[in-house]
mmCIF file of C-alpha atoms in Angstrom:
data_model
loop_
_atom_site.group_PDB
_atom_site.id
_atom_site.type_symbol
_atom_site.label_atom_id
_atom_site.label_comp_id
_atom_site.label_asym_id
_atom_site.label_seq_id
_atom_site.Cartn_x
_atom_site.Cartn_y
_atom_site.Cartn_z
ATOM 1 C CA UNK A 1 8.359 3.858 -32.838
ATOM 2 C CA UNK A 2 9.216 2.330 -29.180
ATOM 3 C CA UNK A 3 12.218 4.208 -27.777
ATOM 4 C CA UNK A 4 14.935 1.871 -25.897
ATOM 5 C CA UNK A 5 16.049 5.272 -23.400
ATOM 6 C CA UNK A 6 14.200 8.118 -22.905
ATOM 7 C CA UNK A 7 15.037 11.107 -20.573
ATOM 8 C CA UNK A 8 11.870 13.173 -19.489
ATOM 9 C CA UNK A 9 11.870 17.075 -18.416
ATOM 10 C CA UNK A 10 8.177 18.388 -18.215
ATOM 11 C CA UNK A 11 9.160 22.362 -18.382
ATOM 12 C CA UNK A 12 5.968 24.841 -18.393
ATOM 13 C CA UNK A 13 7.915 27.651 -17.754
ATOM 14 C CA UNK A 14 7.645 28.769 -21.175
ATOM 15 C CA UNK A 15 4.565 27.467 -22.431
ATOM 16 C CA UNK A 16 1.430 29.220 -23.272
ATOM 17 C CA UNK A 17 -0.779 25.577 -22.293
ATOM 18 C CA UNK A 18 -2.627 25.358 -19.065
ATOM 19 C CA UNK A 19 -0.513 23.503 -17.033
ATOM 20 C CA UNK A 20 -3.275 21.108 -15.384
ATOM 21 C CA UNK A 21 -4.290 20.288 -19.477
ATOM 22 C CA UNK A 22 -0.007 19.137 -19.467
ATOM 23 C CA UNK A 23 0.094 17.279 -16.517
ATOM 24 C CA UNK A 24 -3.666 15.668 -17.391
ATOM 25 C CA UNK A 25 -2.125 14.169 -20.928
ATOM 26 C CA UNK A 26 0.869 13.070 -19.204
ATOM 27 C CA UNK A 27 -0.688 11.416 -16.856
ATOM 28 C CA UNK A 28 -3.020 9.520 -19.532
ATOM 29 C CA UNK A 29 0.422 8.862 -21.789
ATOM 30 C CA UNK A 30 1.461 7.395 -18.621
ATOM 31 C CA UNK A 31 -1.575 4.899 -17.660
ATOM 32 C CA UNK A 32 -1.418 3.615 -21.379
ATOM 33 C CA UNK A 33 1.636 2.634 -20.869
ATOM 34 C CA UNK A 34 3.727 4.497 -23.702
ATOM 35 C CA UNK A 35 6.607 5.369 -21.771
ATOM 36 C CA UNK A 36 8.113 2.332 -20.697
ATOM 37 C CA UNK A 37 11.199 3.280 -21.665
ATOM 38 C CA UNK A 38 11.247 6.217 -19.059
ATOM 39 C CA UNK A 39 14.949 6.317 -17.402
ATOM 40 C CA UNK A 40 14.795 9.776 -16.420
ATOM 41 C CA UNK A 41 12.303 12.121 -15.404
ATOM 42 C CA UNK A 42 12.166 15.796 -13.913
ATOM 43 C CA UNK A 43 9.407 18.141 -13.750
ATOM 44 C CA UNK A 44 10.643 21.639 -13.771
ATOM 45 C CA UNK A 45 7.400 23.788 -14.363
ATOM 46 C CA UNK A 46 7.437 26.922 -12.086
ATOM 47 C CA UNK A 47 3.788 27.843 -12.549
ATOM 48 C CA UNK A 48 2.531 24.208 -12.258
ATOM 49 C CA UNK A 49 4.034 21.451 -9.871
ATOM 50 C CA UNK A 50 3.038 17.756 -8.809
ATOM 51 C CA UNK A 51 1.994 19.064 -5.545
ATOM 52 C CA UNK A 52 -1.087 21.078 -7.193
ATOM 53 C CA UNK A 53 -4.434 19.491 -7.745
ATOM 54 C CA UNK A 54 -6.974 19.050 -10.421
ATOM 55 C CA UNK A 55 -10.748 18.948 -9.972
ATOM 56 C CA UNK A 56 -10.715 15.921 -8.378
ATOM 57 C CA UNK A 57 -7.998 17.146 -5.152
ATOM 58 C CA UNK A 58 -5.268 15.114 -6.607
ATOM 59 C CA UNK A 59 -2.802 15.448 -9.104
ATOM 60 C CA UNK A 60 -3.191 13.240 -12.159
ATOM 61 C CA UNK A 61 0.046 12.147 -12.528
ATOM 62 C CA UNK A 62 0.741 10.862 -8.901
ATOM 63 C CA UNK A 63 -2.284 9.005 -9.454
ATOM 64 C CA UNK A 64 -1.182 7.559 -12.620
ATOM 65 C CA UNK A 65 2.118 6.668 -10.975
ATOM 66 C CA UNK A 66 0.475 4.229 -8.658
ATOM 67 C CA UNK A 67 -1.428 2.466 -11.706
ATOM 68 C CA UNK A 68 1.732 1.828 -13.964
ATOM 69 C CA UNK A 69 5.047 -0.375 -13.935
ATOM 70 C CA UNK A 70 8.537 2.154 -14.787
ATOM 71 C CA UNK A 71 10.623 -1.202 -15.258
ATOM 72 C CA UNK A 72 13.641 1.354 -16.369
ATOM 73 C CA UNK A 73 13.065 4.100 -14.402
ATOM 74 C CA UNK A 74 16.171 5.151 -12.234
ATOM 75 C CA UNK A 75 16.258 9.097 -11.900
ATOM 76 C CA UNK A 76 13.083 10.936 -10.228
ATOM 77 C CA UNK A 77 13.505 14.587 -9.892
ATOM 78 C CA UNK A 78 10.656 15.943 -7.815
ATOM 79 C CA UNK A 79 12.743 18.859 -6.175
ATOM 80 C CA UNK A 80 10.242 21.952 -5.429
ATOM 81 C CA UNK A 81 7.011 20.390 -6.527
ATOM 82 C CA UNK A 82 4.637 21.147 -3.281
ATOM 83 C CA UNK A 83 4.411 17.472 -2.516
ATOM 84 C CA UNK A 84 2.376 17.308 0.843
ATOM 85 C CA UNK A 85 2.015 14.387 3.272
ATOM 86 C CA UNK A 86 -0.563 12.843 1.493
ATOM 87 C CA UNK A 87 1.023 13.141 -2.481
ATOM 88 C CA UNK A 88 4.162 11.438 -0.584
ATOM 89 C CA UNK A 89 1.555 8.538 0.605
ATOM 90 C CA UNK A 90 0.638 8.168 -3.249
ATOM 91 C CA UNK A 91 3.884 7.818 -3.746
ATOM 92 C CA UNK A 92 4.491 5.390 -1.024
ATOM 93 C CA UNK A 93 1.971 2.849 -2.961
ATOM 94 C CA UNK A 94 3.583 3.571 -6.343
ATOM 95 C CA UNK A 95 6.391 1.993 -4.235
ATOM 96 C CA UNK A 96 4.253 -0.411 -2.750
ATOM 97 C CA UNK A 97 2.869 -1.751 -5.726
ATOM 98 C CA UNK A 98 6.368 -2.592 -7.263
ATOM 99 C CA UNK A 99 6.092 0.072 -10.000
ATOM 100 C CA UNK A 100 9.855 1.192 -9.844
ATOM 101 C CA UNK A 101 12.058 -1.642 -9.377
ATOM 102 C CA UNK A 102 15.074 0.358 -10.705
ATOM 103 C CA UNK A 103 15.394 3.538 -9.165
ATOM 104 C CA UNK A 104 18.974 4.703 -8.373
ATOM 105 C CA UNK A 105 18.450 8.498 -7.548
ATOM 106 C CA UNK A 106 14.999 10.552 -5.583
ATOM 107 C CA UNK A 107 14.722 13.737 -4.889
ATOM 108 C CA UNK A 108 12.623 15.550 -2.811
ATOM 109 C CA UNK A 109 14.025 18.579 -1.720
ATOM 110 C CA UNK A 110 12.462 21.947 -1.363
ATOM 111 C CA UNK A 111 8.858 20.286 -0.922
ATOM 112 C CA UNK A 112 5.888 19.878 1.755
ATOM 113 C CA UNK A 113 6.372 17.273 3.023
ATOM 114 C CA UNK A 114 7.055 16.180 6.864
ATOM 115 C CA UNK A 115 6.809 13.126 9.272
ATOM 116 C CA UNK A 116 3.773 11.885 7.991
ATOM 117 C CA UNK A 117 4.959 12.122 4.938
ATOM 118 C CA UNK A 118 8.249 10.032 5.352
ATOM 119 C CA UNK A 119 6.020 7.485 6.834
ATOM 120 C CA UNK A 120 3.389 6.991 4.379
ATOM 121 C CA UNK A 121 6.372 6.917 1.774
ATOM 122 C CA UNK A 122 8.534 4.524 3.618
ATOM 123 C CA UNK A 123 5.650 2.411 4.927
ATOM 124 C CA UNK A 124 5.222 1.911 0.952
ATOM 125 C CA UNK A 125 9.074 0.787 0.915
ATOM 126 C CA UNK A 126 8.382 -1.667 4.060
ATOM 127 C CA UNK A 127 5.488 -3.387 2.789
ATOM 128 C CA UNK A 128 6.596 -3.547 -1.022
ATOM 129 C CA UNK A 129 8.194 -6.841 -1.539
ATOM 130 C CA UNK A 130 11.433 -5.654 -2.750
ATOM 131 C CA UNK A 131 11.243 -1.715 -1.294
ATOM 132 C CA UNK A 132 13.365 0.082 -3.224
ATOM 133 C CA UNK A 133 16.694 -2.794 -3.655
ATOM 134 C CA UNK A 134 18.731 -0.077 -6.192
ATOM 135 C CA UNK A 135 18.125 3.111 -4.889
ATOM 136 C CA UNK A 136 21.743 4.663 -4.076
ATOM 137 C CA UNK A 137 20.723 8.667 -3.429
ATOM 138 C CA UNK A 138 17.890 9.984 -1.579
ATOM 139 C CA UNK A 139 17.574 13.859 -1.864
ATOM 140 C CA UNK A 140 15.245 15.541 1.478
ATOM 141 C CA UNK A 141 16.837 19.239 2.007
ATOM 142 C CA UNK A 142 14.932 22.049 2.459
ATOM 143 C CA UNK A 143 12.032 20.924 4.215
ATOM 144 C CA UNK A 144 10.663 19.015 7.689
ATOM 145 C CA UNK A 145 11.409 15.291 6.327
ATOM 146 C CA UNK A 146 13.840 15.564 8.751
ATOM 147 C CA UNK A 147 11.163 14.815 11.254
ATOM 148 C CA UNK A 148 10.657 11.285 9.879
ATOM 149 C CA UNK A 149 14.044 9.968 10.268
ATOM 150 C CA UNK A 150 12.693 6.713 12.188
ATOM 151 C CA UNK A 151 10.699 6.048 9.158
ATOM 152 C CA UNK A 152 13.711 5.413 6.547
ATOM 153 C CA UNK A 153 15.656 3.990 9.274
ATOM 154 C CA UNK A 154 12.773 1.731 9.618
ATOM 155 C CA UNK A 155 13.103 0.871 5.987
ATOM 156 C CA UNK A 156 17.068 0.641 5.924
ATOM 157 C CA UNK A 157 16.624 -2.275 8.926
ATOM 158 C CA UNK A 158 13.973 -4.072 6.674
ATOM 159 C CA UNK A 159 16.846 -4.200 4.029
ATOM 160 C CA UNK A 160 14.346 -2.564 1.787
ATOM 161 C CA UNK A 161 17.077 0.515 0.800
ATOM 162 C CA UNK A 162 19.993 -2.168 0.324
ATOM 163 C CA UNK A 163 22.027 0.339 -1.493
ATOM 164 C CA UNK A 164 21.143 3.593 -0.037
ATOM 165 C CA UNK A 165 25.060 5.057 -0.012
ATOM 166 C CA UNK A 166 23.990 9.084 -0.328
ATOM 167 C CA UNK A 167 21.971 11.027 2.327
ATOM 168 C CA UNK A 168 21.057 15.032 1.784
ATOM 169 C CA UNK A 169 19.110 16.180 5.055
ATOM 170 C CA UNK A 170 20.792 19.935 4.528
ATOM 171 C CA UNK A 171 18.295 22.723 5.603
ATOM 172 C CA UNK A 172 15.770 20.351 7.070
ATOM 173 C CA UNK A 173 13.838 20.304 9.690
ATOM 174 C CA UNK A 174 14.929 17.409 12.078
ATOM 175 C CA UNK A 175 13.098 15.472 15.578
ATOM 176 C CA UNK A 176 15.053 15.014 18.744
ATOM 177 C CA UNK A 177 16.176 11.948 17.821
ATOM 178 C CA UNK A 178 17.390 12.477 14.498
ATOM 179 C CA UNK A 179 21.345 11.695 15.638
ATOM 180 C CA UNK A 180 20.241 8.179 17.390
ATOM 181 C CA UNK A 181 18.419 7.165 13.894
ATOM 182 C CA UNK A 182 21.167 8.277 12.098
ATOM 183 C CA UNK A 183 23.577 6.545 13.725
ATOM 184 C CA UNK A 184 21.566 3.207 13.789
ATOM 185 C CA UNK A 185 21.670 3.213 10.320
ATOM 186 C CA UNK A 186 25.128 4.348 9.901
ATOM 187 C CA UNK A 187 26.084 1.613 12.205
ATOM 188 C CA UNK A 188 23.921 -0.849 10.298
ATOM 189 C CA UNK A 189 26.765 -0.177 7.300
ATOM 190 C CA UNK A 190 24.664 2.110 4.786
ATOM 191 C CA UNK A 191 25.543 5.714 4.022
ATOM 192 C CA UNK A 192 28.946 6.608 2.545
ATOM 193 C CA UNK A 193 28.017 10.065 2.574
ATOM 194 C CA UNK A 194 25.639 12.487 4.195
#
């Protein structure tokens, strides 16, 4: 039966499955386009994160991401998952591509990721048509994302993070010119809170 709401938590801290076979089957649920109803999802596997890679150097389920609409999608948890520059840039043409229109809350703390990977994720917001128009929370802590400040300033000026309102940059690694971003896009009226 077709669910209207569904909240998703992939945990593999407890399970006696190879993680890759989990995240492979997900992935495939995913391109068939049986979870439409997705509002929520969070992977919390400790053994097994997005960041790792099959047989073919890329995780399955970033892949499958890119391929397939989330029209209800509005939480993404991807806090300590290893995502490197280049999983972000998968992510950036998930964006891109228009596949999730109603995101309200990201977060990417605790990952891999650094200034190439805030600009291959917010050159996806740029040159999507809408960006990211609902997206109110945006979650970078604990890792060198920092160093791509221009990047989602870049995005906030294209008005493709209309309602960006919350900010975590705690613990991260930060350019030069981190303060003169920030304050372009404070100025520019977004961010209640950082």
């Amino acid at each position: 039966p077709p669910w209207t709401s569904l909240s998703l938590t992939i945990d593999l801290r407890r399970s006696e499955e190879p993680g890759m076979e989990v995240m492979d089957s997900f992935a495939e649920t995913l391109r068939a386009g049986r979870l439409e109803s997705l509002e929520t999802l969070r992977s919390d596997c400790s053994a097994l994160r997005l960041g790792s890679r099959s047989e073919g150097g890329q995780n399955p389920v970033l892949l499958a991401f890119g391929s397939v609409k989330l029209p209800r999608l509005s939480q993404l948890d991807f806090a300590d998952q290893k995502l490197s520059d280049g999983d972000m840039g998968l992510l950036g043409e998930t964006v891109r591509a228009g596949n999730w229109p109603s995101l309200r809350s990201l977060m990417f703390w605790s990952n891999r990721m650094g200034r190439e990977g805030m600009k291959a994720f917010m050159g996806g917001v740029c040159d999507s048509e809408e960006g990211l128009p609902l997206l109110e929370q945006l979650h970078l802590q604990w890792d060198a994302a920092g160093e791509g400040i221009e990047f989602l300033a870049q995005a906030m000026a294209t008005q493709k993070l209309l309602r960006l309102a919350h900010l975590r940059f705690d613990g991260t690694v930060v350019a030069d010119d981190f303060s003169v971003w920030l304050g372009r896009s404070v100025r520019g009226g977004h961010l209640l809170s950082l």
